[in-house]
PDB file of C-alpha atoms in Angstrom:
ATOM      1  CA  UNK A 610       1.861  55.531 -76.846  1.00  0.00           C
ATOM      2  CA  UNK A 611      -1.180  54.354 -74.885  1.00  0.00           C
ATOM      3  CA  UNK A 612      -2.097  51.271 -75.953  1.00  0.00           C
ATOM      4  CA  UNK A 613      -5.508  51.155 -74.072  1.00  0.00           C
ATOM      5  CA  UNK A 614      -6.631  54.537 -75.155  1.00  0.00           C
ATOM      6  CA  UNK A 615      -5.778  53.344 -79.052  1.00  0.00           C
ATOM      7  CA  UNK A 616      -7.570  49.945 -78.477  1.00  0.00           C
ATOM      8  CA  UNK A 617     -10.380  52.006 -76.551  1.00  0.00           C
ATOM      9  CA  UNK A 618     -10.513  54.588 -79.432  1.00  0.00           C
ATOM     10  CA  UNK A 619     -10.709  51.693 -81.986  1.00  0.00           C
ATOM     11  CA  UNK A 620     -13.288  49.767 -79.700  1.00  0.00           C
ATOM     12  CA  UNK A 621     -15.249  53.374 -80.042  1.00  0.00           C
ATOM     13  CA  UNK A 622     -14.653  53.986 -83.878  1.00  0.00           C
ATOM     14  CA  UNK A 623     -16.358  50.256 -84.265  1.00  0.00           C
ATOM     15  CA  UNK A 624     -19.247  50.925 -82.446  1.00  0.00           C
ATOM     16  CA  UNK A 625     -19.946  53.839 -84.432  1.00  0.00           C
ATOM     17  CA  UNK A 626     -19.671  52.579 -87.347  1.00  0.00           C
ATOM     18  CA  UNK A 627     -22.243  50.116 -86.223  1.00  0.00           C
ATOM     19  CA  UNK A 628     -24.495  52.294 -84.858  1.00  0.00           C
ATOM     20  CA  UNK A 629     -24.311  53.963 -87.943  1.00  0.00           C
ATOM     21  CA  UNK A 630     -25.380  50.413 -89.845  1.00  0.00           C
ATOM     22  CA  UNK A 631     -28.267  49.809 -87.345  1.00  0.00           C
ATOM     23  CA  UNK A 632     -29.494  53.554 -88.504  1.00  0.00           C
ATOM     24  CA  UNK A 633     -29.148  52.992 -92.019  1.00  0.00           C
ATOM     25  CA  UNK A 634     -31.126  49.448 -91.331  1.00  0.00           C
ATOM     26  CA  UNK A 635     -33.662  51.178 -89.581  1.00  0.00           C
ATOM     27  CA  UNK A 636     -34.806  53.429 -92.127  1.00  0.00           C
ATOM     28  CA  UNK A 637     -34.249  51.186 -95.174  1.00  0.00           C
ATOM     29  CA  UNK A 638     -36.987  49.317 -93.009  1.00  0.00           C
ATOM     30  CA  UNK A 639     -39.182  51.470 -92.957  1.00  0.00           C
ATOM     31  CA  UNK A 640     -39.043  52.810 -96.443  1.00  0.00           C
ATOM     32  CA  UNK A 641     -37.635  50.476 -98.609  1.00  0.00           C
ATOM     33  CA  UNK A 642     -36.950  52.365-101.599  1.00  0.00           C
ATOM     34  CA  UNK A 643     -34.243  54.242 -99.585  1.00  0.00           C
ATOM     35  CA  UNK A 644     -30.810  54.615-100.781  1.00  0.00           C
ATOM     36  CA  UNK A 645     -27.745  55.806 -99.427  1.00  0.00           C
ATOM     37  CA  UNK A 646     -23.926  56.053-100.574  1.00  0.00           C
ATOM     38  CA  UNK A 647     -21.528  56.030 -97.529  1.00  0.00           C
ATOM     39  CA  UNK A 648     -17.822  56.118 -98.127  1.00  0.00           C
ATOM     40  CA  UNK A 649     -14.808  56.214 -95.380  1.00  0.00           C
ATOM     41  CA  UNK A 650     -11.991  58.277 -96.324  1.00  0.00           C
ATOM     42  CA  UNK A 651      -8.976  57.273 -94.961  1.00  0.00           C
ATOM     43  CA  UNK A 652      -7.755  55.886 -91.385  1.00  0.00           C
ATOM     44  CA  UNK A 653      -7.474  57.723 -87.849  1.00  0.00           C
ATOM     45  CA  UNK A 654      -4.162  56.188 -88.111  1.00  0.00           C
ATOM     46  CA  UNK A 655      -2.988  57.927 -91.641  1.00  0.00           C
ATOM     47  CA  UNK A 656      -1.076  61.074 -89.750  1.00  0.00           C
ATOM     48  CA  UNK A 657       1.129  59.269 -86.872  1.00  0.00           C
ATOM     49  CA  UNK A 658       1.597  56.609 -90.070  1.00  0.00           C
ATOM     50  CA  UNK A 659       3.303  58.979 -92.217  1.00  0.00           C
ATOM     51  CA  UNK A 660       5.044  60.520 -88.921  1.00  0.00           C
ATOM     52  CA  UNK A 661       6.678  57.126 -89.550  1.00  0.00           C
ATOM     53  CA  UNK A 662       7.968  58.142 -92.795  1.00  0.00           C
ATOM     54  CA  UNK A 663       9.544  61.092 -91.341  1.00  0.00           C
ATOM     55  CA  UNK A 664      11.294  59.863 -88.460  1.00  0.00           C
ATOM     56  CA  UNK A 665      12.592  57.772 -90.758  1.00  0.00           C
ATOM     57  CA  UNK A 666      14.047  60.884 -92.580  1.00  0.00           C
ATOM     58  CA  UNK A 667      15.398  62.629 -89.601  1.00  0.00           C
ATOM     59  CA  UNK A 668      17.193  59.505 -87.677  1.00  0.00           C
ATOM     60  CA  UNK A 669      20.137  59.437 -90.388  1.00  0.00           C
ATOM     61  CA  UNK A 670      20.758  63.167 -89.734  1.00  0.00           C
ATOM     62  CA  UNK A 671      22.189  62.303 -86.060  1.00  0.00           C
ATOM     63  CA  UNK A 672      23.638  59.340 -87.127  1.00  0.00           C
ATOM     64  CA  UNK A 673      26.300  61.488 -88.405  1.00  0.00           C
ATOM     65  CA  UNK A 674      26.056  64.715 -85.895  1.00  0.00           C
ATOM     66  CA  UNK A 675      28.107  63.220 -83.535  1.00  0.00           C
ATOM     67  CA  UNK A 676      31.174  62.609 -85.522  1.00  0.00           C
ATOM     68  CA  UNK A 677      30.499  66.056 -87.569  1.00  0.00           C
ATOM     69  CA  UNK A 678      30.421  67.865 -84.090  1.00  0.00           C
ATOM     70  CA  UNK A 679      33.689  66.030 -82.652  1.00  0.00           C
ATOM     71  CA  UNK A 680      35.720  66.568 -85.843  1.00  0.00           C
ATOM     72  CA  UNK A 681      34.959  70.320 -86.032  1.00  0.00           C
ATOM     73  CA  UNK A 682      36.060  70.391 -81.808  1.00  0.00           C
ATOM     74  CA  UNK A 683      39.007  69.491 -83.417  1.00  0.00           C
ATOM     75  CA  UNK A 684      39.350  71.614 -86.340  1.00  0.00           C
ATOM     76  CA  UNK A 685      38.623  74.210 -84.263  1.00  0.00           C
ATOM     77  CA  UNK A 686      41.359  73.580 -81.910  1.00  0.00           C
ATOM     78  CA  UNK A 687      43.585  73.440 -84.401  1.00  0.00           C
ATOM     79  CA  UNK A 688      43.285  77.060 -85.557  1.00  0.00           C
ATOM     80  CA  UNK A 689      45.664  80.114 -84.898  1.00  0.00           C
ATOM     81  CA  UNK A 690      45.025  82.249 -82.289  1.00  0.00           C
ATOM     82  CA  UNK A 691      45.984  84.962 -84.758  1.00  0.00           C
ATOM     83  CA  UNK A 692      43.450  85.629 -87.405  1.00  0.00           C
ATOM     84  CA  UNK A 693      44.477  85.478 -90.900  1.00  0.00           C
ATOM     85  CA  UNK A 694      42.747  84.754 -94.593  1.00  0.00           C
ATOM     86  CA  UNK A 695      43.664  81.221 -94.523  1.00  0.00           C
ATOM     87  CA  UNK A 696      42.499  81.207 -91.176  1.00  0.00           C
ATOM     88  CA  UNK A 697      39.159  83.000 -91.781  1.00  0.00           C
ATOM     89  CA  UNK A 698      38.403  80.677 -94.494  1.00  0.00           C
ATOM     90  CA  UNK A 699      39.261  77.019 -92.520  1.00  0.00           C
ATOM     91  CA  UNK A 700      36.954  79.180 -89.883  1.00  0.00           C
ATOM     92  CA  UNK A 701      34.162  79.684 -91.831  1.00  0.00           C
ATOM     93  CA  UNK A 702      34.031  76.448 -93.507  1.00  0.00           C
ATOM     94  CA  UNK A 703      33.827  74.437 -89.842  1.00  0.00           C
ATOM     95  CA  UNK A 704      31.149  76.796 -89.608  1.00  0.00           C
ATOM     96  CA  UNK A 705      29.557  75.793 -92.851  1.00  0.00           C
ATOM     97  CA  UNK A 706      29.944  72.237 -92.006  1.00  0.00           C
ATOM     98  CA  UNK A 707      27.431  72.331 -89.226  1.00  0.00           C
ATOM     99  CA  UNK A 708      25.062  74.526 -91.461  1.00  0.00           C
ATOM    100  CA  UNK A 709      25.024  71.548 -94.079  1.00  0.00           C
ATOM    101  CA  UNK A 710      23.828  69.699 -91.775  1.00  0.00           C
ATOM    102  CA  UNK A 711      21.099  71.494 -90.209  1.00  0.00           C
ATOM    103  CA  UNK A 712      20.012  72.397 -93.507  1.00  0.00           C
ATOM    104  CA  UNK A 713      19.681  69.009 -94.754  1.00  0.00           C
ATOM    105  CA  UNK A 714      17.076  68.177 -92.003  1.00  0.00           C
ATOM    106  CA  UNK A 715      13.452  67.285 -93.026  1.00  0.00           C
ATOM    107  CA  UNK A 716      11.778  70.717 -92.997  1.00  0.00           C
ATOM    108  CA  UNK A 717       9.245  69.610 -90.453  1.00  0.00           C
ATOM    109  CA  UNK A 718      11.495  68.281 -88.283  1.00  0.00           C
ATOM    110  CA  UNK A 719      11.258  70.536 -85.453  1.00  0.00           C
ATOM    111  CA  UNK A 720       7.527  70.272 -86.005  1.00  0.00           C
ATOM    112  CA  UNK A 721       7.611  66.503 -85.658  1.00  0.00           C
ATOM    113  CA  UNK A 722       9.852  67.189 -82.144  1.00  0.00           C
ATOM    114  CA  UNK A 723       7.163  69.662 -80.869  1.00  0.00           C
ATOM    115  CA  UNK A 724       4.532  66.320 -81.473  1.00  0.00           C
ATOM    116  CA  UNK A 725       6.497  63.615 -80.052  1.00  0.00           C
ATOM    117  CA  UNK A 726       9.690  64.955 -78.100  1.00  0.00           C
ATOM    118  CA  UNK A 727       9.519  68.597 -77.273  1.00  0.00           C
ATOM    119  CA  UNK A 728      12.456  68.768 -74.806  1.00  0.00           C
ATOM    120  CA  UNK A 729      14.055  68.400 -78.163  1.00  0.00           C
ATOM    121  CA  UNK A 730      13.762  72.872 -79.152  1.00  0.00           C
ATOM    122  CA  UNK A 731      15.552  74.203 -82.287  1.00  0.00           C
ATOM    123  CA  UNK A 732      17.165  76.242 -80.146  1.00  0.00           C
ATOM    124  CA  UNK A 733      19.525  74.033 -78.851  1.00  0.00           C
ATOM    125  CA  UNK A 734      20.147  72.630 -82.067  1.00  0.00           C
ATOM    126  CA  UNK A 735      20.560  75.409 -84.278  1.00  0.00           C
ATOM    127  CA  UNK A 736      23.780  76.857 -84.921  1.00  0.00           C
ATOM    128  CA  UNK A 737      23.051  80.564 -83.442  1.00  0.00           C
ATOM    129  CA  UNK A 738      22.283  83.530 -85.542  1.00  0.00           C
ATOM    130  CA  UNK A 739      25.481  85.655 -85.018  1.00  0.00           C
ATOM    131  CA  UNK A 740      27.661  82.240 -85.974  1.00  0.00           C
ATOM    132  CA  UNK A 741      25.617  81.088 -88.612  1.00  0.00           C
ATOM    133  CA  UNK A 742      25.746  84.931 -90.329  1.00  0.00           C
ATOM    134  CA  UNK A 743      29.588  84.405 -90.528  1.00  0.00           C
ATOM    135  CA  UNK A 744      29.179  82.143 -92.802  1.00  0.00           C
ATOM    136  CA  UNK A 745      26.244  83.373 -94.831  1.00  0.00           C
ATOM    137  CA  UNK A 746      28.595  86.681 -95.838  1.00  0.00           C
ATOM    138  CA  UNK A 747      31.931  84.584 -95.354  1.00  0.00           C
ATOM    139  CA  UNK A 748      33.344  87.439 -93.710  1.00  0.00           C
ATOM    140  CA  UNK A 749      34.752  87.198 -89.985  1.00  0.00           C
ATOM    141  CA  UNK A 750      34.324  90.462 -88.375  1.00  0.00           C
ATOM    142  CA  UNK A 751      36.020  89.048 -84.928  1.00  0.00           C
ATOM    143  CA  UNK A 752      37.723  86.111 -85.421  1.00  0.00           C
ATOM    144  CA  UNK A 753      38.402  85.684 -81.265  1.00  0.00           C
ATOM    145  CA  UNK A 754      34.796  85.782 -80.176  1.00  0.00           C
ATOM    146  CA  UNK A 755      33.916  83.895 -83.311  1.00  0.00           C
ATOM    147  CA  UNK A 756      35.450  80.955 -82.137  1.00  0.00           C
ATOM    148  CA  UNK A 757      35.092  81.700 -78.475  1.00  0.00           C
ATOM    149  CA  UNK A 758      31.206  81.525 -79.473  1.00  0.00           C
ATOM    150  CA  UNK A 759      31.705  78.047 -81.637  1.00  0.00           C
ATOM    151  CA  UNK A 760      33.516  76.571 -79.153  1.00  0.00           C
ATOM    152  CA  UNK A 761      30.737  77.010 -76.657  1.00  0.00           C
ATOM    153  CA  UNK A 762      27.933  75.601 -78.805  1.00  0.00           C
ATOM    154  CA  UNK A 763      30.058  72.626 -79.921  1.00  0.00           C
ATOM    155  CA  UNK A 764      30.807  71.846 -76.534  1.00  0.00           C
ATOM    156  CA  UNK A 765      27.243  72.205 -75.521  1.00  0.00           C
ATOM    157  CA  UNK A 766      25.936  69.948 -78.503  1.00  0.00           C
ATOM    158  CA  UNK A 767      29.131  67.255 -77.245  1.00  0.00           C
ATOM    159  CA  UNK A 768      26.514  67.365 -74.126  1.00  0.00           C
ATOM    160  CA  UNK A 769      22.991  66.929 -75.585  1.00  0.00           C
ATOM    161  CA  UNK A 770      23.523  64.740 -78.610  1.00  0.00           C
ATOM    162  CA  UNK A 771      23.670  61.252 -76.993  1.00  0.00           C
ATOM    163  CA  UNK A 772      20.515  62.192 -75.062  1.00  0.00           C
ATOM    164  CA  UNK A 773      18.765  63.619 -78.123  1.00  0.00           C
ATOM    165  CA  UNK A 774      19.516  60.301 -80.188  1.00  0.00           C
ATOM    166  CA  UNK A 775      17.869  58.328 -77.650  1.00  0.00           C
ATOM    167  CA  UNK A 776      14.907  59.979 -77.538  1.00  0.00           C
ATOM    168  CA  UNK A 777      14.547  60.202 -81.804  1.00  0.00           C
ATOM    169  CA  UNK A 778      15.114  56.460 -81.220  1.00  0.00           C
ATOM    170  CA  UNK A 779      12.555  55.965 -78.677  1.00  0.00           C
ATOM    171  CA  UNK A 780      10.205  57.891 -80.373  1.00  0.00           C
ATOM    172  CA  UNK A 781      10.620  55.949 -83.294  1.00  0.00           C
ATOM    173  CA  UNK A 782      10.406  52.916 -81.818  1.00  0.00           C
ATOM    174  CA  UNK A 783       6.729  53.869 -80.481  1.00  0.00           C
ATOM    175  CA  UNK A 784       5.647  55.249 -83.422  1.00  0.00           C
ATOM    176  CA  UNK A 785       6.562  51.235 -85.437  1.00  0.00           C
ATOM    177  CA  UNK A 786       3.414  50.647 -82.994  1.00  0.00           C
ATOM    178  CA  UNK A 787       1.494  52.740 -85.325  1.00  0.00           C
ATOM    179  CA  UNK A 788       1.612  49.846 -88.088  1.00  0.00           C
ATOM    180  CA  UNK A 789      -0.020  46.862 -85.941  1.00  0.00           C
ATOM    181  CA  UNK A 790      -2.845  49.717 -85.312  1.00  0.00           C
ATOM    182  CA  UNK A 791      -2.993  50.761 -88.867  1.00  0.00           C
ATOM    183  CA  UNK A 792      -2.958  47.042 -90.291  1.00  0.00           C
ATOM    184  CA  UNK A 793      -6.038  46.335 -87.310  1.00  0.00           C
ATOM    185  CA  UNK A 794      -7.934  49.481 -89.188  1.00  0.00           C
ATOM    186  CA  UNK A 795      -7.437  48.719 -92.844  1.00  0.00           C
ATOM    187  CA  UNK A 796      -8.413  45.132 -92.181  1.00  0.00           C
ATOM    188  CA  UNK A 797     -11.818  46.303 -90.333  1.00  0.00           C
ATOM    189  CA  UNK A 798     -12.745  49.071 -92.845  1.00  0.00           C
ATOM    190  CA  UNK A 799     -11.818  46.313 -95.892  1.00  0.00           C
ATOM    191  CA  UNK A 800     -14.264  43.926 -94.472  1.00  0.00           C
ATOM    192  CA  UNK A 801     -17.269  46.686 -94.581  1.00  0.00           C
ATOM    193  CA  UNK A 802     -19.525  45.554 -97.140  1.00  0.00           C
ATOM    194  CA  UNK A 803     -21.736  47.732 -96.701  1.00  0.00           C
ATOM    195  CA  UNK A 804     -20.032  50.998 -97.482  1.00  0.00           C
ATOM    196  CA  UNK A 805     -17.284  52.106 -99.504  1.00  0.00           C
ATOM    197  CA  UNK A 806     -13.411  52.627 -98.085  1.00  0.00           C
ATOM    198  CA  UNK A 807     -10.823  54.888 -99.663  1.00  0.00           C
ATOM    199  CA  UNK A 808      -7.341  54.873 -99.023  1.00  0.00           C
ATOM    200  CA  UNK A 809      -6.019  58.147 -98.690  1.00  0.00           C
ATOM    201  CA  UNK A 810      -2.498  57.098 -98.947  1.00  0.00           C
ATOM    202  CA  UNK A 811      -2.689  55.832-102.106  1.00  0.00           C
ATOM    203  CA  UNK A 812      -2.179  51.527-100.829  1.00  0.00           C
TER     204      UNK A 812
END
């Protein structure tokens, strides 16, 4: 975040808003009688604020990626080369395990990546179609190059998780910066007398 071009943008919003008073002033002068309702809805800062709320949401998710990933490496590993119905099943559910987890990511996640780190593509996260379809009709079709195929994305998420937990953390930890800016706001547009502020947040 810059914090210049915030500052600058507030310095800018402030002046508006005054220019705006002097206006109002102006023609109240000149015809007394005149009477105007002006109300602020909301804060510039209301969006990257509740951006907040949902990094909040997604950080737990790769708390536990790491050790989900490393633990199905090793499940894996520990299947037959042969395939069998026991097999199939302990297959599928590794598979499932991963799915859980995806699935249980903030729907705009990927959304919130493209905003504030988009090196960070559902792509790379994802399980891939053809694996993920295993487990949607629980039926392995080729048990080999099923595993062949998991083994490759597990090793490559081994590889990018570390990096991709850093940079939900450091785009979290820019984003707290949000709150001094937002508490800056609500105390300038409280202490507008002349006009009417609502919250749009509901505090």
């Amino acid at each position: 975040m810059n914090f210049s071009a915030v500052q600058q943008s507030i310095r800018d919003l402030q002046n508006s808003v005054n220019v705006l008073k002097s206006t109002i002033d102006d023609v109240k002068t000149g015809n007394p009688s005149y009477k105007t309702a002006i109300v602020f809805k909301g804060l510039p800062s209301d969006d990257p604020f509740l951006d907040i709320t949902v990094f909040s949401a997604i950080k737990p998710g790769w708390t536990t990626l790491e050790t989900l990933v490393n633990n199905s490496k090793q499940q894996l590993a520990a299947l037959p080369a042969q395939p069998t119905p026991q097999n199939n099943d302990q297959l599928i559910q590794i598979i499932t395990g991963y799915l859980n987890w995806q699935n249980s990511l903030p729907e705009n996640t990927f959304s919130e990546f493209s905003r504030y780190i988009p090196e960070l593509v559902s792509e790379n996260i994802l399980m891939p179609v053809n694996i993920r379809r295993v487990a949607e009709v629980k039926s392995v079709a080729n048990y080999a190059q099923t595993i062949s195929d998991l083994n490759t994305f597990l090793d490559q998420r081994i590889l990018q998780i570390p990096e991709e937990i850093q940079k939900i953390n450091a785009a979290n930890t820019r984003l707290q910066t949000v709150k001094l800016f937002d508490g800056m706001l609500r105390g300038y547009f409280s202490s507008i007398n002349w006009a009417e502020w609502k919250s749009t947040r509901g505090f």
